[in-house]
Amino acid sequence: MATNKVKRTLFFEFTKGLWNESPVFRQLLGMCPTLAVTTSAINGFSMGLATTFVLVCSSTIISAIRKLIPSQVRIASYVVIIATFVTVADLFLKANFADISKALGPFVPLIVVNCLILGRAEAYASRHSPLPAFVDALGMGIGFTFALLVLGTIRQIFGTGTVFGLISFEPWVIMILPAGAFITLGFLIALINFLKQSTKKKELAPACEVK
Amino acid sequence: MELLIIFISASIVNNFVLSYFLGICPFLGVSNKLEKAVSMGLATTFVMVLAAMVTWLINNLILIPFNLPFLQYVSFIIVIASLVQFVEMFIRKTSPALYRALGIFLPLITTNCAILGLALMSVLREYSFIQSLVFGLAAGLGFTLALCIMAGIREELELAPIPEPFKGAPITLIIAGLLALAFMGFAGLITG
């Protein structure tokens, strides 16, 4: 029974990052990389993976040493831990995937100040033991990667004017320019708000009738 | 002349918010009132100029001579965080009125990626000390400009009938997109 409960909560911690508390679409965290690197699906995906790596490692470490960190200097300590893992990720990308590293440019080092990572460290990892912190970070990271992949795919399809080489049409140049990033994300969030509101209405409707 | 080009390029043509997507969090968060936007922009500009100076000194006097460039990220972010803390304490002691105006925004600046982005970019472009100083000032003013325009539009927007799902972040993002489009008109001002 007890293990069952633990499992269920862990599963809940994992899935909340995917949809209900999706970092990009619902919490609006980590917007800078989201908008900047999603000119193509592969760029968005690799940025998502790099961020997930840093998020998972730093959340686990922070939660493991959370009792050793004095609360006055906790933010500074978190930032140092995060910056260390970002350096690791950056050097790894530079050594093995030089093209992607060049395309992402200064946005790999900027993972340090991605508010998603510091936000999870402060709101979750500093209060939970390593295992839930690990699962929470993994869920959030995958949710973030998913959002970046979706945004990157949409912008790539419209910006290059082909759907994976199957259908081709006049490319919308604006979609790969900065303006396209803002507009696409705006419409995506509006769509998700719309879906959320219409499901909420359906849930509320029978309750009102009973009353 | 070269300094002028850096200034115009960083403040208008390659605006940090609208073409590099740096500092989006405060751009979306504090752009609902014009007054707040001005204070936030000026505080950020101030920290940016200081950060550009200090990170240049650290990079050229410590990291490069001792062959430690892999410590760049760690050292830059620590310096920026402590700089913000120091500025906050300094302003509180010397000018309580200014502190009240800027106070709550100062801690937020640490996690503003525009600051770290500025430091990293001036390293990447191998700017001299004076050049990075001008670059910092221009980027800060450009950030303030974008924030103020956005705040002005959003103040008007409060009275506009916006479809329900677009309220809040989505409409702000779309307006930012249109602004970015408008700023692209400056692209011909400078070549390269």
CSV table of C-alpha atoms in Angstrom, one decimal, chain A:
chain,number,residue,atom,x,y,z
A,1,MET,CA,0.0,0.0,0.0
A,2,ALA,CA,2.7,2.4,1.1
A,3,THR,CA,4.9,1.7,-1.9
A,4,ASN,CA,1.9,2.0,-4.1
A,5,LYS,CA,1.3,5.5,-2.8
A,6,VAL,CA,4.9,6.5,-3.2
A,7,LYS,CA,4.8,5.3,-6.8
A,8,ARG,CA,1.7,7.1,-7.6
A,9,THR,CA,3.0,10.4,-6.2
A,10,LEU,CA,6.3,9.9,-8.1
A,11,PHE,CA,4.3,9.3,-11.2
A,12,PHE,CA,2.3,12.5,-10.5
A,13,GLU,CA,5.5,14.5,-10.0
A,14,PHE,CA,6.7,13.2,-13.3
A,15,THR,CA,3.6,13.9,-15.4
A,16,LYS,CA,2.8,17.4,-14.0
A,17,GLY,CA,5.8,18.8,-15.8
A,18,LEU,CA,4.5,17.4,-19.1
A,19,TRP,CA,1.2,19.2,-19.3
A,20,ASN,CA,-0.5,20.7,-16.2
A,21,GLU,CA,2.5,22.7,-15.2
A,22,SER,CA,4.3,22.7,-18.5
A,23,PRO,CA,7.2,25.1,-18.0
A,24,VAL,CA,6.8,27.0,-21.2
A,25,PHE,CA,3.1,26.9,-22.0
A,26,ARG,CA,1.6,27.3,-18.5
A,27,GLN,CA,4.3,28.8,-16.2
A,28,LEU,CA,6.0,31.0,-18.8
A,29,LEU,CA,9.5,30.0,-17.5
A,30,GLY,CA,12.6,29.9,-19.6
A,31,MET,CA,11.2,32.1,-22.4
A,32,CYS,CA,14.5,33.4,-23.7
A,33,PRO,CA,15.9,30.1,-25.1
A,34,THR,CA,12.4,29.1,-26.1
A,35,LEU,CA,12.1,32.0,-28.4
A,36,ALA,CA,15.7,32.3,-29.6
A,37,VAL,CA,16.8,28.8,-30.6
A,38,THR,CA,13.6,27.4,-32.1
A,39,THR,CA,14.3,28.4,-35.7
A,40,SER,CA,14.4,24.7,-36.5
A,41,ALA,CA,13.2,21.5,-34.9
A,42,ILE,CA,16.6,20.1,-34.3
A,43,ASN,CA,17.9,23.2,-32.6
A,44,GLY,CA,15.0,23.3,-30.3
A,45,PHE,CA,15.3,19.7,-29.5
A,46,SER,CA,19.0,19.8,-28.7
A,47,MET,CA,18.5,23.0,-26.6
A,48,GLY,CA,15.8,21.1,-24.7
A,49,LEU,CA,18.1,18.1,-24.1
A,50,ALA,CA,20.9,20.3,-22.9
A,51,THR,CA,18.6,22.1,-20.5
A,52,THR,CA,17.1,18.8,-19.3
A,53,PHE,CA,20.6,17.5,-18.5
A,54,VAL,CA,21.5,20.6,-16.5
A,55,LEU,CA,18.1,20.6,-14.7
A,56,VAL,CA,18.2,17.0,-13.7
A,57,CYS,CA,21.8,17.0,-12.5
A,58,SER,CA,21.6,20.3,-10.6
A,59,SER,CA,18.2,19.4,-9.0
A,60,THR,CA,19.5,16.1,-7.8
A,61,ILE,CA,22.7,17.5,-6.4
A,62,ILE,CA,20.9,20.5,-4.8
A,63,SER,CA,18.4,18.3,-3.1
A,64,ALA,CA,21.1,15.9,-1.9
A,65,ILE,CA,23.0,18.7,-0.2
A,66,ARG,CA,20.0,20.9,0.7
A,67,LYS,CA,20.7,20.5,4.5
A,68,LEU,CA,24.3,21.6,4.2
A,69,ILE,CA,23.5,24.9,2.4
A,70,PRO,CA,22.9,27.9,4.8
A,71,SER,CA,19.7,29.6,3.7
A,72,GLN,CA,21.2,33.0,3.4
A,73,VAL,CA,23.6,32.0,0.6
A,74,ARG,CA,21.4,29.4,-1.0
A,75,ILE,CA,20.7,31.2,-4.3
A,76,ALA,CA,24.4,31.8,-4.8
A,77,SER,CA,25.2,28.2,-4.1
A,78,TYR,CA,22.5,27.0,-6.5
A,79,VAL,CA,23.8,29.3,-9.3
A,80,VAL,CA,27.4,27.9,-8.8
A,81,ILE,CA,26.1,24.3,-9.0
A,82,ILE,CA,24.0,25.1,-12.1
A,83,ALA,CA,26.9,27.0,-13.8
A,84,THR,CA,29.2,24.0,-13.3
A,85,PHE,CA,26.8,21.6,-15.1
A,86,VAL,CA,26.3,24.2,-17.8
A,87,THR,CA,30.1,24.3,-18.4
A,88,VAL,CA,30.0,20.5,-18.7
A,89,ALA,CA,27.2,20.5,-21.2
A,90,ASP,CA,28.8,23.3,-23.2
A,91,LEU,CA,32.1,21.6,-23.5
A,92,PHE,CA,30.4,18.3,-24.4
A,93,LEU,CA,28.4,20.0,-27.2
A,94,LYS,CA,31.5,21.8,-28.5
A,95,ALA,CA,33.5,18.6,-28.6
A,96,ASN,CA,30.9,16.3,-30.1
A,97,PHE,CA,28.3,18.4,-31.9
A,98,ALA,CA,30.2,21.4,-33.2
A,99,ASP,CA,27.4,22.4,-35.6
A,100,ILE,CA,24.7,22.4,-33.1
A,101,SER,CA,26.9,24.2,-30.6
A,102,LYS,CA,27.6,26.9,-33.2
A,103,ALA,CA,23.9,27.2,-34.1
A,104,LEU,CA,22.9,27.7,-30.4
A,105,GLY,CA,25.6,30.2,-29.9
A,106,PRO,CA,25.5,32.1,-26.6
A,107,PHE,CA,22.3,30.4,-25.5
A,108,VAL,CA,24.1,27.3,-24.2
A,109,PRO,CA,25.9,29.3,-21.5
A,110,LEU,CA,22.7,31.3,-20.9
A,111,ILE,CA,21.1,28.1,-19.5
A,112,VAL,CA,22.7,29.3,-16.3
A,113,VAL,CA,20.2,32.1,-16.0
A,114,ASN,CA,17.2,30.1,-17.3
A,115,CYS,CA,14.6,30.8,-14.6
A,116,LEU,CA,13.2,27.3,-15.0
A,117,ILE,CA,16.2,25.7,-13.5
A,118,LEU,CA,16.6,28.1,-10.6
A,119,GLY,CA,12.8,28.1,-10.1
A,120,ARG,CA,12.7,24.3,-9.7
A,121,ALA,CA,15.8,24.4,-7.4
A,122,GLU,CA,14.1,26.9,-5.2
A,123,ALA,CA,10.5,25.7,-5.3
A,124,TYR,CA,11.1,21.9,-5.3
A,125,ALA,CA,14.6,20.5,-5.0
A,126,SER,CA,15.4,22.5,-1.8
A,127,ARG,CA,12.4,20.9,0.0
A,128,HIS,CA,12.4,17.3,-1.2
A,129,SER,CA,14.7,14.3,-1.1
A,130,PRO,CA,16.8,13.4,-4.2
A,131,LEU,CA,14.5,10.8,-5.8
A,132,PRO,CA,11.4,13.0,-6.1
A,133,ALA,CA,13.6,16.0,-7.1
A,134,PHE,CA,15.1,13.8,-9.8
A,135,VAL,CA,11.7,12.8,-11.1
A,136,ASP,CA,10.3,16.3,-10.9
A,137,ALA,CA,13.3,17.7,-12.8
A,138,LEU,CA,13.1,14.9,-15.5
A,139,GLY,CA,9.4,15.7,-16.0
A,140,MET,CA,9.9,19.4,-16.3
A,141,GLY,CA,12.9,18.9,-18.6
A,142,ILE,CA,10.9,16.6,-20.9
A,143,GLY,CA,8.0,19.1,-20.9
A,144,PHE,CA,10.4,21.9,-21.8
A,145,THR,CA,12.0,19.8,-24.6
A,146,PHE,CA,8.6,19.0,-25.9
A,147,ALA,CA,7.5,22.6,-26.0
A,148,LEU,CA,10.7,23.6,-27.8
A,149,LEU,CA,10.3,20.8,-30.3
A,150,VAL,CA,6.7,21.8,-31.1
A,151,LEU,CA,7.6,25.4,-31.5
A,152,GLY,CA,10.7,24.6,-33.6
A,153,THR,CA,8.7,22.2,-35.8
A,154,ILE,CA,6.0,24.8,-36.5
A,155,ARG,CA,8.5,27.5,-37.3
A,156,GLN,CA,10.6,25.2,-39.5
A,157,ILE,CA,7.6,24.0,-41.5
A,158,PHE,CA,6.3,27.5,-42.2
A,159,GLY,CA,9.7,29.2,-42.5
A,160,THR,CA,11.2,26.8,-45.0
A,161,GLY,CA,7.9,26.1,-46.8
A,162,THR,CA,8.1,22.3,-46.8
A,163,VAL,CA,6.5,19.6,-44.6
A,164,PHE,CA,9.5,17.2,-44.4
A,165,GLY,CA,9.9,17.4,-48.2
A,166,LEU,CA,6.4,16.1,-48.9
A,167,ILE,CA,4.4,19.2,-49.5
A,168,SER,CA,5.9,22.5,-50.5
A,169,PHE,CA,4.5,26.0,-50.5
A,170,GLU,CA,5.7,29.6,-50.5
A,171,PRO,CA,7.9,30.0,-47.3
A,172,TRP,CA,6.8,32.6,-44.7
A,173,VAL,CA,10.2,34.3,-44.1
A,174,ILE,CA,8.8,36.0,-41.0
A,175,MET,CA,8.5,32.6,-39.2
A,176,ILE,CA,12.3,32.2,-38.9
A,177,LEU,CA,12.8,35.8,-38.0
A,178,PRO,CA,12.5,37.0,-34.3
A,179,ALA,CA,9.0,38.3,-34.9
A,180,GLY,CA,7.8,34.9,-35.9
A,181,ALA,CA,8.9,33.4,-32.6
A,182,PHE,CA,6.9,35.8,-30.6
A,183,ILE,CA,3.8,35.5,-32.7
A,184,THR,CA,3.9,31.6,-32.9
A,185,LEU,CA,4.3,31.3,-29.2
A,186,GLY,CA,1.5,33.8,-28.6
A,187,PHE,CA,-0.9,31.8,-30.7
A,188,LEU,CA,0.2,28.5,-29.2
A,189,ILE,CA,-0.4,29.7,-25.6
A,190,ALA,CA,-3.8,31.2,-26.7
A,191,LEU,CA,-4.7,27.8,-28.2
A,192,ILE,CA,-3.8,26.0,-25.0
A,193,ASN,CA,-5.8,28.6,-22.9
A,194,PHE,CA,-8.7,28.0,-25.2
A,195,LEU,CA,-8.5,24.2,-24.8
A,196,LYS,CA,-8.2,24.6,-21.0
A,197,GLN,CA,-11.1,26.9,-20.8
A,198,SER,CA,-13.4,24.8,-22.9
A,199,THR,CA,-12.6,21.6,-20.9
A,200,LYS,CA,-13.2,23.5,-17.6
A,201,LYS,CA,-16.6,24.6,-18.8
A,202,LYS,CA,-17.5,21.0,-19.6
A,203,GLU,CA,-16.4,19.9,-16.1
A,204,LEU,CA,-18.3,22.7,-14.4
A,205,ALA,CA,-21.5,22.3,-16.4
A,206,PRO,CA,-22.9,19.1,-14.8
A,207,ALA,CA,-22.0,20.4,-11.3
A,208,CYS,CA,-24.1,23.5,-11.9
A,209,GLU,CA,-27.1,21.4,-13.0
A,210,VAL,CA,-27.0,19.4,-9.8
A,211,LYS,CA,-27.0,22.5,-7.8
